[in-house]
PDB file of C-alpha atoms and ligand atoms in Angstrom:
ATOM      1  CA  MET S   1     -36.162 196.443 -39.289  1.00 91.00           C
ATOM      2  CA  ARG S   2     -35.966 197.817 -35.934  1.00 96.00           C
ATOM      3  CA  ILE S   3     -39.168 199.435 -34.653  1.00 96.00           C
ATOM      4  CA  ILE S   4     -40.073 201.023 -31.192  1.00 97.00           C
ATOM      5  CA  LEU S   5     -43.760 201.147 -30.045  1.00 97.00           C
ATOM      6  CA  LEU S   6     -43.820 204.176 -27.888  1.00 96.00           C
ATOM      7  CA  GLY S   7     -47.330 205.426 -25.852  1.00 94.00           C
ATOM      8  CA  PRO S   8     -48.992 205.610 -22.588  1.00 93.00           C
ATOM      9  CA  PRO S   9     -49.829 202.217 -20.755  1.00 91.00           C
ATOM     10  CA  GLY S  10     -53.000 201.115 -22.264  1.00 91.00           C
ATOM     11  CA  ALA S  11     -52.374 202.488 -25.879  1.00 93.00           C
ATOM     12  CA  GLY S  12     -52.326 198.907 -27.238  1.00 91.00           C
ATOM     13  CA  LYS S  13     -48.386 198.390 -27.562  1.00 93.00           C
ATOM     14  CA  GLY S  14     -48.483 195.059 -26.425  1.00 91.00           C
ATOM     15  CA  THR S  15     -51.341 193.786 -28.551  1.00 90.00           C
ATOM     16  CA  GLN S  16     -50.065 195.635 -31.716  1.00 94.00           C
ATOM     17  CA  ALA S  17     -46.458 194.397 -31.019  1.00 95.00           C
ATOM     18  CA  LYS S  18     -47.587 190.681 -31.022  1.00 92.00           C
ATOM     19  CA  VAL S  19     -49.537 191.138 -34.366  1.00 92.00           C
ATOM     20  CA  LEU S  20     -47.149 193.357 -36.133  1.00 94.00           C
ATOM     21  CA  ALA S  21     -44.403 190.704 -35.286  1.00 94.00           C
ATOM     22  CA  GLU S  22     -46.653 188.066 -36.674  1.00 92.00           C
ATOM     23  CA  ALA S  23     -47.045 190.316 -39.761  1.00 91.00           C
ATOM     24  CA  THR S  24     -43.669 191.376 -40.261  1.00 92.00           C
ATOM     25  CA  HIS S  25     -41.938 188.201 -39.138  1.00 93.00           C
ATOM     26  CA  LEU S  26     -39.853 190.359 -36.824  1.00 95.00           C
ATOM     27  CA  SER S  27     -39.290 189.363 -33.120  1.00 96.00           C
ATOM     28  CA  HIS S  28     -41.364 190.993 -30.277  1.00 96.00           C
ATOM     29  CA  ILE S  29     -39.335 192.100 -27.478  1.00 97.00           C
ATOM     30  CA  SER S  30     -41.344 193.235 -24.528  1.00 96.00           C
ATOM     31  CA  THR S  31     -39.632 194.427 -21.320  1.00 96.00           C
ATOM     32  CA  GLY S  32     -42.795 194.237 -19.242  1.00 94.00           C
ATOM     33  CA  ASP S  33     -43.209 190.658 -20.320  1.00 93.00           C
ATOM     34  CA  LEU S  34     -39.554 189.870 -19.622  1.00 95.00           C
ATOM     35  CA  LEU S  35     -40.055 191.121 -16.300  1.00 96.00           C
ATOM     36  CA  ARG S  36     -43.223 189.673 -15.288  1.00 93.00           C
ATOM     37  CA  HIS S  37     -41.431 186.417 -16.416  1.00 92.00           C
ATOM     38  CA  ASN S  38     -38.586 187.099 -14.000  1.00 94.00           C
ATOM     39  CA  VAL S  39     -41.373 188.054 -11.332  1.00 93.00           C
ATOM     40  CA  ALA S  40     -43.158 184.760 -11.855  1.00 91.00           C
ATOM     41  CA  GLY S  41     -40.073 182.646 -12.056  1.00 93.00           C
ATOM     42  CA  ASN S  42     -38.511 184.160  -8.693  1.00 95.00           C
ATOM     43  CA  THR S  43     -35.447 185.048 -10.220  1.00 95.00           C
ATOM     44  CA  GLN S  44     -33.155 187.626  -8.472  1.00 95.00           C
ATOM     45  CA  LEU S  45     -34.113 190.306 -11.036  1.00 95.00           C
ATOM     46  CA  GLY S  46     -37.745 189.461 -10.650  1.00 95.00           C
ATOM     47  CA  ASN S  47     -37.621 190.021  -6.854  1.00 96.00           C
ATOM     48  CA  LYS S  48     -35.721 193.365  -7.315  1.00 96.00           C
ATOM     49  CA  ALA S  49     -38.273 194.422  -9.806  1.00 96.00           C
ATOM     50  CA  LYS S  50     -41.406 193.412  -8.084  1.00 95.00           C
ATOM     51  CA  ASP S  51     -41.992 196.068  -5.816  1.00 94.00           C
ATOM     52  CA  PHE S  52     -41.368 198.841  -8.387  1.00 95.00           C
ATOM     53  CA  MET S  53     -43.767 197.289 -10.855  1.00 94.00           C
ATOM     54  CA  ASN S  54     -46.595 196.755  -8.199  1.00 91.00           C
ATOM     55  CA  LYS S  55     -46.374 200.402  -7.106  1.00 90.00           C
ATOM     56  CA  GLY S  56     -46.609 201.474 -10.903  1.00 90.00           C
ATOM     57  CA  MET S  57     -42.984 202.770 -10.805  1.00 92.00           C
ATOM     58  CA  LEU S  58     -40.333 202.266 -13.173  1.00 94.00           C
ATOM     59  CA  VAL S  59     -37.778 199.731 -12.392  1.00 97.00           C
ATOM     60  CA  PRO S  60     -34.339 200.943 -12.241  1.00 97.00           C
ATOM     61  CA  ASP S  61     -32.684 201.535 -15.667  1.00 96.00           C
ATOM     62  CA  GLU S  62     -29.531 199.371 -14.980  1.00 95.00           C
ATOM     63  CA  LEU S  63     -31.878 196.265 -14.107  1.00 96.00           C
ATOM     64  CA  VAL S  64     -34.024 196.578 -17.333  1.00 97.00           C
ATOM     65  CA  THR S  65     -31.092 197.522 -19.678  1.00 95.00           C
ATOM     66  CA  GLN S  66     -28.863 194.320 -18.651  1.00 94.00           C
ATOM     67  CA  MET S  67     -31.937 192.526 -19.375  1.00 96.00           C
ATOM     68  CA  LEU S  68     -32.580 193.965 -22.529  1.00 96.00           C
ATOM     69  CA  ILE S  69     -28.860 193.453 -23.589  1.00 94.00           C
ATOM     70  CA  GLU S  70     -29.177 189.659 -22.855  1.00 94.00           C
ATOM     71  CA  ARG S  71     -32.282 189.380 -24.909  1.00 95.00           C
ATOM     72  CA  LEU S  72     -30.749 191.269 -27.985  1.00 94.00           C
ATOM     73  CA  LYS S  73     -27.903 188.429 -27.897  1.00 93.00           C
ATOM     74  CA  GLN S  74     -30.488 186.061 -28.870  1.00 95.00           C
ATOM     75  CA  PRO S  75     -30.085 185.318 -32.519  1.00 95.00           C
ATOM     76  CA  ASP S  76     -33.720 185.808 -33.391  1.00 95.00           C
ATOM     77  CA  THR S  77     -33.388 189.435 -32.748  1.00 95.00           C
ATOM     78  CA  GLN S  78     -30.637 189.923 -35.680  1.00 92.00           C
ATOM     79  CA  LYS S  79     -33.321 189.845 -38.199  1.00 91.00           C
ATOM     80  CA  GLY S  80     -35.007 192.871 -36.628  1.00 94.00           C
ATOM     81  CA  PHE S  81     -37.538 193.481 -33.750  1.00 96.00           C
ATOM     82  CA  ILE S  82     -40.501 195.357 -32.223  1.00 97.00           C
ATOM     83  CA  LEU S  83     -39.530 196.868 -29.191  1.00 97.00           C
ATOM     84  CA  ASP S  84     -42.553 197.411 -26.796  1.00 95.00           C
ATOM     85  CA  GLY S  85     -41.795 199.067 -23.167  1.00 95.00           C
ATOM     86  CA  TYR S  86     -38.333 200.333 -23.754  1.00 97.00           C
ATOM     87  CA  PRO S  87     -37.327 203.203 -23.743  1.00 97.00           C
ATOM     88  CA  ARG S  88     -39.380 204.605 -20.903  1.00 95.00           C
ATOM     89  CA  ASN S  89     -36.984 207.513 -20.426  1.00 95.00           C
ATOM     90  CA  LEU S  90     -34.181 209.772 -22.240  1.00 95.00           C
ATOM     91  CA  ALA S  91     -31.716 207.858 -20.820  1.00 95.00           C
ATOM     92  CA  GLN S  92     -33.014 204.583 -21.876  1.00 97.00           C
ATOM     93  CA  ALA S  93     -33.372 205.884 -25.380  1.00 97.00           C
ATOM     94  CA  GLU S  94     -29.604 206.936 -25.342  1.00 96.00           C
ATOM     95  CA  THR S  95     -28.356 203.633 -24.204  1.00 96.00           C
ATOM     96  CA  LEU S  96     -30.365 201.841 -26.373  1.00 97.00           C
ATOM     97  CA  ASP S  97     -28.759 203.942 -29.453  1.00 97.00           C
ATOM     98  CA  GLY S  98     -25.341 203.092 -27.724  1.00 96.00           C
ATOM     99  CA  ILE S  99     -26.354 199.257 -27.688  1.00 94.00           C
ATOM    100  CA  LEU S 100     -27.413 199.366 -31.171  1.00 95.00           C
ATOM    101  CA  ASN S 101     -24.524 201.178 -32.375  1.00 95.00           C
ATOM    102  CA  ASN S 102     -22.200 198.667 -30.968  1.00 92.00           C
ATOM    103  CA  LEU S 103     -24.247 195.949 -32.927  1.00 89.00           C
ATOM    104  CA  ARG S 104     -23.918 198.118 -36.132  1.00 91.00           C
ATOM    105  CA  ALA S 105     -27.408 198.580 -35.966  1.00 92.00           C
ATOM    106  CA  ALA S 106     -29.884 201.553 -35.374  1.00 94.00           C
ATOM    107  CA  VAL S 107     -33.503 202.160 -34.416  1.00 95.00           C
ATOM    108  CA  ASP S 108     -35.761 202.564 -37.832  1.00 93.00           C
ATOM    109  CA  PHE S 109     -38.573 204.374 -36.622  1.00 93.00           C
ATOM    110  CA  VAL S 110     -40.838 204.866 -33.736  1.00 96.00           C
ATOM    111  CA  VAL S 111     -44.517 204.546 -33.620  1.00 96.00           C
ATOM    112  CA  TYR S 112     -46.084 206.632 -30.845  1.00 96.00           C
ATOM    113  CA  LEU S 113     -49.385 205.337 -30.343  1.00 95.00           C
ATOM    114  CA  ASP S 114     -51.561 207.913 -29.039  1.00 94.00           C
ATOM    115  CA  ALA S 115     -54.735 207.083 -26.888  1.00 93.00           C
ATOM    116  CA  SER S 116     -57.070 209.280 -24.701  1.00 91.00           C
ATOM    117  CA  GLU S 117     -57.259 208.907 -20.896  1.00 88.00           C
ATOM    118  CA  SER S 118     -60.463 207.438 -20.896  1.00 89.00           C
ATOM    119  CA  VAL S 119     -59.762 204.847 -23.224  1.00 92.00           C
ATOM    120  CA  ILE S 120     -56.686 203.918 -21.435  1.00 92.00           C
ATOM    121  CA  ILE S 121     -58.580 203.577 -18.160  1.00 90.00           C
ATOM    122  CA  GLN S 122     -61.323 201.590 -19.666  1.00 91.00           C
ATOM    123  CA  ARG S 123     -58.708 199.324 -21.531  1.00 91.00           C
ATOM    124  CA  LEU S 124     -56.502 198.678 -18.694  1.00 91.00           C
ATOM    125  CA  GLY S 125     -59.302 198.294 -16.071  1.00 91.00           C
ATOM    126  CA  GLY S 126     -60.817 195.503 -17.987  1.00 94.00           C
ATOM    127  CA  ARG S 127     -57.755 193.812 -19.230  1.00 93.00           C
ATOM    128  CA  LEU S 128     -57.113 189.958 -18.685  1.00 95.00           C
ATOM    129  CA  VAL S 129     -53.904 188.386 -19.111  1.00 93.00           C
ATOM    130  CA  CYS S 130     -53.173 184.558 -19.707  1.00 93.00           C
ATOM    131  CA  LYS S 131     -51.036 183.074 -17.016  1.00 91.00           C
ATOM    132  CA  ALA S 132     -49.229 180.774 -19.406  1.00 90.00           C
ATOM    133  CA  CYS S 133     -49.212 182.545 -22.692  1.00 89.00           C
ATOM    134  CA  GLY S 134     -49.481 186.108 -21.995  1.00 86.00           C
ATOM    135  CA  ALA S 135     -52.412 186.455 -24.573  1.00 87.00           C
ATOM    136  CA  ASN S 136     -54.432 189.515 -23.644  1.00 89.00           C
ATOM    137  CA  PHE S 137     -58.307 189.695 -23.362  1.00 93.00           C
ATOM    138  CA  HIS S 138     -60.689 192.220 -22.162  1.00 94.00           C
ATOM    139  CA  VAL S 139     -63.784 191.818 -20.057  1.00 95.00           C
ATOM    140  CA  THR S 140     -66.132 193.682 -22.622  1.00 93.00           C
ATOM    141  CA  ASN S 141     -63.913 194.641 -25.627  1.00 89.00           C
ATOM    142  CA  MET S 142     -62.518 191.009 -26.066  1.00 92.00           C
ATOM    143  CA  PRO S 143     -64.187 188.790 -23.755  1.00 96.00           C
ATOM    144  CA  PRO S 144     -62.659 185.129 -23.693  1.00 97.00           C
ATOM    145  CA  LYS S 145     -65.114 182.377 -24.723  1.00 97.00           C
ATOM    146  CA  ARG S 146     -64.905 180.713 -21.387  1.00 97.00           C
ATOM    147  CA  ASP S 147     -65.068 182.804 -18.207  1.00 96.00           C
ATOM    148  CA  MET S 148     -61.354 183.513 -17.073  1.00 96.00           C
ATOM    149  CA  ILE S 149     -60.002 180.873 -19.544  1.00 97.00           C
ATOM    150  CA  CYS S 150     -57.567 181.679 -22.455  1.00 96.00           C
ATOM    151  CA  ASP S 151     -58.981 180.949 -25.743  1.00 96.00           C
ATOM    152  CA  ASN S 152     -55.668 180.085 -26.845  1.00 94.00           C
ATOM    153  CA  CYS S 153     -54.084 177.607 -24.323  1.00 95.00           C
ATOM    154  CA  SER S 154     -57.111 177.042 -21.776  1.00 96.00           C
ATOM    155  CA  SER S 155     -55.014 178.477 -19.004  1.00 96.00           C
ATOM    156  CA  GLU S 156     -56.313 180.644 -16.409  1.00 97.00           C
ATOM    157  CA  LEU S 157     -56.639 184.419 -17.141  1.00 97.00           C
ATOM    158  CA  TYR S 158     -55.721 187.099 -14.301  1.00 95.00           C
ATOM    159  CA  GLN S 159     -55.778 190.841 -13.918  1.00 94.00           C
ATOM    160  CA  ARG S 160     -52.243 192.498 -13.616  1.00 91.00           C
ATOM    161  CA  ASP S 161     -51.502 193.759  -9.953  1.00 88.00           C
ATOM    162  CA  ASP S 162     -50.592 197.027 -11.666  1.00 90.00           C
ATOM    163  CA  ASP S 163     -54.088 197.353 -13.497  1.00 92.00           C
ATOM    164  CA  LYS S 164     -55.775 198.424 -10.494  1.00 89.00           C
ATOM    165  CA  GLU S 165     -57.301 201.863 -10.974  1.00 86.00           C
ATOM    166  CA  GLU S 166     -54.883 203.454  -8.511  1.00 87.00           C
ATOM    167  CA  THR S 167     -51.891 202.109 -10.010  1.00 91.00           C
ATOM    168  CA  ILE S 168     -53.009 202.721 -13.423  1.00 90.00           C
ATOM    169  CA  ARG S 169     -53.269 206.458 -12.285  1.00 89.00           C
ATOM    170  CA  LYS S 170     -49.670 206.330 -10.824  1.00 90.00           C
ATOM    171  CA  ARG S 171     -48.367 204.607 -14.054  1.00 91.00           C
ATOM    172  CA  LEU S 172     -49.978 207.275 -16.370  1.00 91.00           C
ATOM    173  CA  LEU S 173     -48.269 210.093 -14.249  1.00 91.00           C
ATOM    174  CA  VAL S 174     -44.726 208.279 -14.524  1.00 90.00           C
ATOM    175  CA  TYR S 175     -45.486 208.193 -18.174  1.00 92.00           C
ATOM    176  CA  GLN S 176     -46.397 211.755 -18.671  1.00 91.00           C
ATOM    177  CA  ASN S 177     -43.292 212.959 -16.896  1.00 91.00           C
ATOM    178  CA  GLU S 178     -40.948 211.021 -19.105  1.00 91.00           C
ATOM    179  CA  VAL S 179     -42.672 211.188 -22.377  1.00 92.00           C
ATOM    180  CA  THR S 180     -41.915 214.721 -23.547  1.00 92.00           C
ATOM    181  CA  GLY S 181     -38.058 213.699 -23.438  1.00 94.00           C
ATOM    182  CA  LEU S 182     -38.457 210.705 -25.395  1.00 95.00           C
ATOM    183  CA  VAL S 183     -40.763 212.480 -27.884  1.00 94.00           C
ATOM    184  CA  SER S 184     -38.475 215.106 -28.714  1.00 94.00           C
ATOM    185  CA  TYR S 185     -35.472 212.771 -28.967  1.00 96.00           C
ATOM    186  CA  TYR S 186     -37.061 210.844 -31.639  1.00 97.00           C
ATOM    187  CA  ARG S 187     -38.516 213.989 -33.327  1.00 96.00           C
ATOM    188  CA  GLN S 188     -35.099 215.558 -33.600  1.00 96.00           C
ATOM    189  CA  ARG S 189     -33.955 212.429 -35.088  1.00 95.00           C
ATOM    190  CA  ASN S 190     -36.879 212.354 -37.852  1.00 94.00           C
ATOM    191  CA  LYS S 191     -37.930 208.968 -36.417  1.00 95.00           C
ATOM    192  CA  LEU S 192     -41.051 209.672 -34.913  1.00 96.00           C
ATOM    193  CA  TYR S 193     -44.641 208.923 -36.445  1.00 95.00           C
ATOM    194  CA  ARG S 194     -47.831 209.252 -34.527  1.00 95.00           C
ATOM    195  CA  VAL S 195     -50.736 206.656 -34.953  1.00 95.00           C
ATOM    196  CA  SER S 196     -54.144 207.458 -32.867  1.00 94.00           C
ATOM    197  CA  SER S 197     -55.003 204.324 -31.259  1.00 94.00           C
ATOM    198  CA  ASP S 198     -58.270 205.059 -29.691  1.00 94.00           C
ATOM    199  CA  GLU S 199     -59.917 202.766 -32.173  1.00 92.00           C
ATOM    200  CA  GLY S 200     -60.065 198.922 -32.177  1.00 89.00           C
ATOM    201  CA  PRO S 201     -56.905 196.618 -32.773  1.00 90.00           C
ATOM    202  CA  GLN S 202     -57.471 195.970 -36.503  1.00 93.00           C
ATOM    203  CA  VAL S 203     -57.941 199.613 -37.437  1.00 94.00           C
ATOM    204  CA  VAL S 204     -54.774 200.333 -35.464  1.00 94.00           C
ATOM    205  CA  LEU S 205     -52.831 197.735 -36.915  1.00 95.00           C
ATOM    206  CA  ASP S 206     -53.836 198.488 -40.561  1.00 95.00           C
ATOM    207  CA  LYS S 207     -52.606 202.222 -40.037  1.00 95.00           C
ATOM    208  CA  ILE S 208     -49.241 200.992 -38.558  1.00 95.00           C
ATOM    209  CA  MET S 209     -48.693 198.443 -41.555  1.00 94.00           C
ATOM    210  CA  GLN S 210     -49.652 201.378 -44.147  1.00 94.00           C
ATOM    211  CA  LEU S 211     -46.887 203.589 -42.482  1.00 92.00           C
ATOM    212  CA  ILE S 212     -44.286 200.825 -42.545  1.00 89.00           C
ATOM    213  CA  LYS S 213     -45.067 200.231 -46.243  1.00 89.00           C
ATOM    214  CA  ALA S 214     -45.002 203.938 -46.900  1.00 89.00           C
ATOM    215  CA  LEU S 215     -41.500 204.101 -44.939  1.00 84.00           C
ATOM    216  CA  ASP S 216     -40.134 200.956 -46.674  1.00 78.00           C
ATOM    217  CA  ASP S 217     -41.201 202.131 -50.170  1.00 80.00           C
ATOM    218  CA  SER S 218     -39.696 205.711 -49.453  1.00 77.00           C
ATOM    219  CA  ALA S 219     -36.316 203.880 -48.561  1.00 68.00           C
ATOM    220  CA  LYS S 220     -36.164 202.006 -51.981  1.00 64.00           C
ATOM    221  CA  VAL S 221     -33.560 203.138 -54.387  1.00 61.00           C
TER     222      VAL S 221
HETATM  223  P1  LIG L 301     -45.762 197.253 -19.423  1.00 73.46           P
HETATM  224  O1  LIG L 301     -45.976 195.769 -19.385  1.00 73.46           O
HETATM  225  O2  LIG L 301     -44.840 197.882 -20.558  1.00 73.46           O
HETATM  226  O3  LIG L 301     -46.730 198.294 -19.023  1.00 73.46           O
HETATM  227  O4  LIG L 301     -44.694 197.276 -18.218  1.00 73.46           O
HETATM  228  C1  LIG L 301     -45.091 196.909 -16.690  1.00 73.46           C
HETATM  229  C2  LIG L 301     -44.373 197.486 -15.632  1.00 73.46           C
HETATM  230  O5  LIG L 301     -42.782 196.848 -15.710  1.00 73.46           O
HETATM  231  C3  LIG L 301     -43.854 199.015 -15.652  1.00 73.46           C
HETATM  232  O6  LIG L 301     -45.002 199.582 -15.126  1.00 73.46           O
HETATM  233  C4  LIG L 301     -42.592 198.991 -15.084  1.00 73.46           C
HETATM  234  O7  LIG L 301     -42.669 199.003 -13.515  1.00 73.46           O
HETATM  235  C5  LIG L 301     -41.847 197.948 -15.581  1.00 73.46           C
HETATM  236  N1  LIG L 301     -41.232 198.051 -16.897  1.00 73.46           N
HETATM  237  C6  LIG L 301     -41.309 197.920 -18.107  1.00 73.46           C
HETATM  238  N2  LIG L 301     -40.384 198.172 -19.078  1.00 73.46           N
HETATM  239  C7  LIG L 301     -39.540 198.979 -18.393  1.00 73.46           C
HETATM  240  C8  LIG L 301     -38.339 200.101 -18.573  1.00 73.46           C
HETATM  241  N3  LIG L 301     -38.281 200.182 -19.833  1.00 73.46           N
HETATM  242  N4  LIG L 301     -37.799 200.652 -17.640  1.00 73.46           N
HETATM  243  C9  LIG L 301     -38.443 200.586 -16.350  1.00 73.46           C
HETATM  244  N5  LIG L 301     -39.194 199.890 -15.856  1.00 73.46           N
HETATM  245  C10 LIG L 301     -40.182 198.853 -16.876  1.00 73.46           C
END
């Protein structure tokens, strides 16, 4: 199964992709995480991507796409994956179909996580991320047990540079400019399913799991 999670920054794509990957035993591929890993490692790609990310802009397609192609060569992705953060625009959606076509595969369905702007700003403004394992926390919604320390691996938590309010607004604008094309692309192909993600993570996960089950059942012969 190859699933895309689409939605604005702060809709919970990363959180849902992680738990969904565990529940379904599919690989979680996050282009944002891969890029941050490159930035932290000071790689050539990371150095090229950094400024775009800090300004809340999209990293040029060719850089992100090449990175995704490399990731898709890894054997764990063959059983299927949950893709979070890609595609971000129509060109990337078309490129992804091309890449998967070459691998004799296809996107099965796209979950559009829909959240209201006030929820998004509240979620992103308070988000804390672990420097080592990437786990997400939130200052009020899901505070860590110890101040600024990861519950899972005891490393330090930090606020992403692009989670500052001004950059959040820029990221939302970038998203709104690109999303219409993506929505019609997947709607025309009958692959798009909308799930409201204003509620807490468990409620949203249950809704997505119900959807996956319903789609899986309907595919049975
Ligand atoms: P995310 O973690 O998905 O919110 O991504 C963080 C930042 O990484 C975005 O604001 C972009 O600068 C960059 N990024 C992630 N995925 C993509 C993509 N598919 N295309 C272009 N830029 C991306």
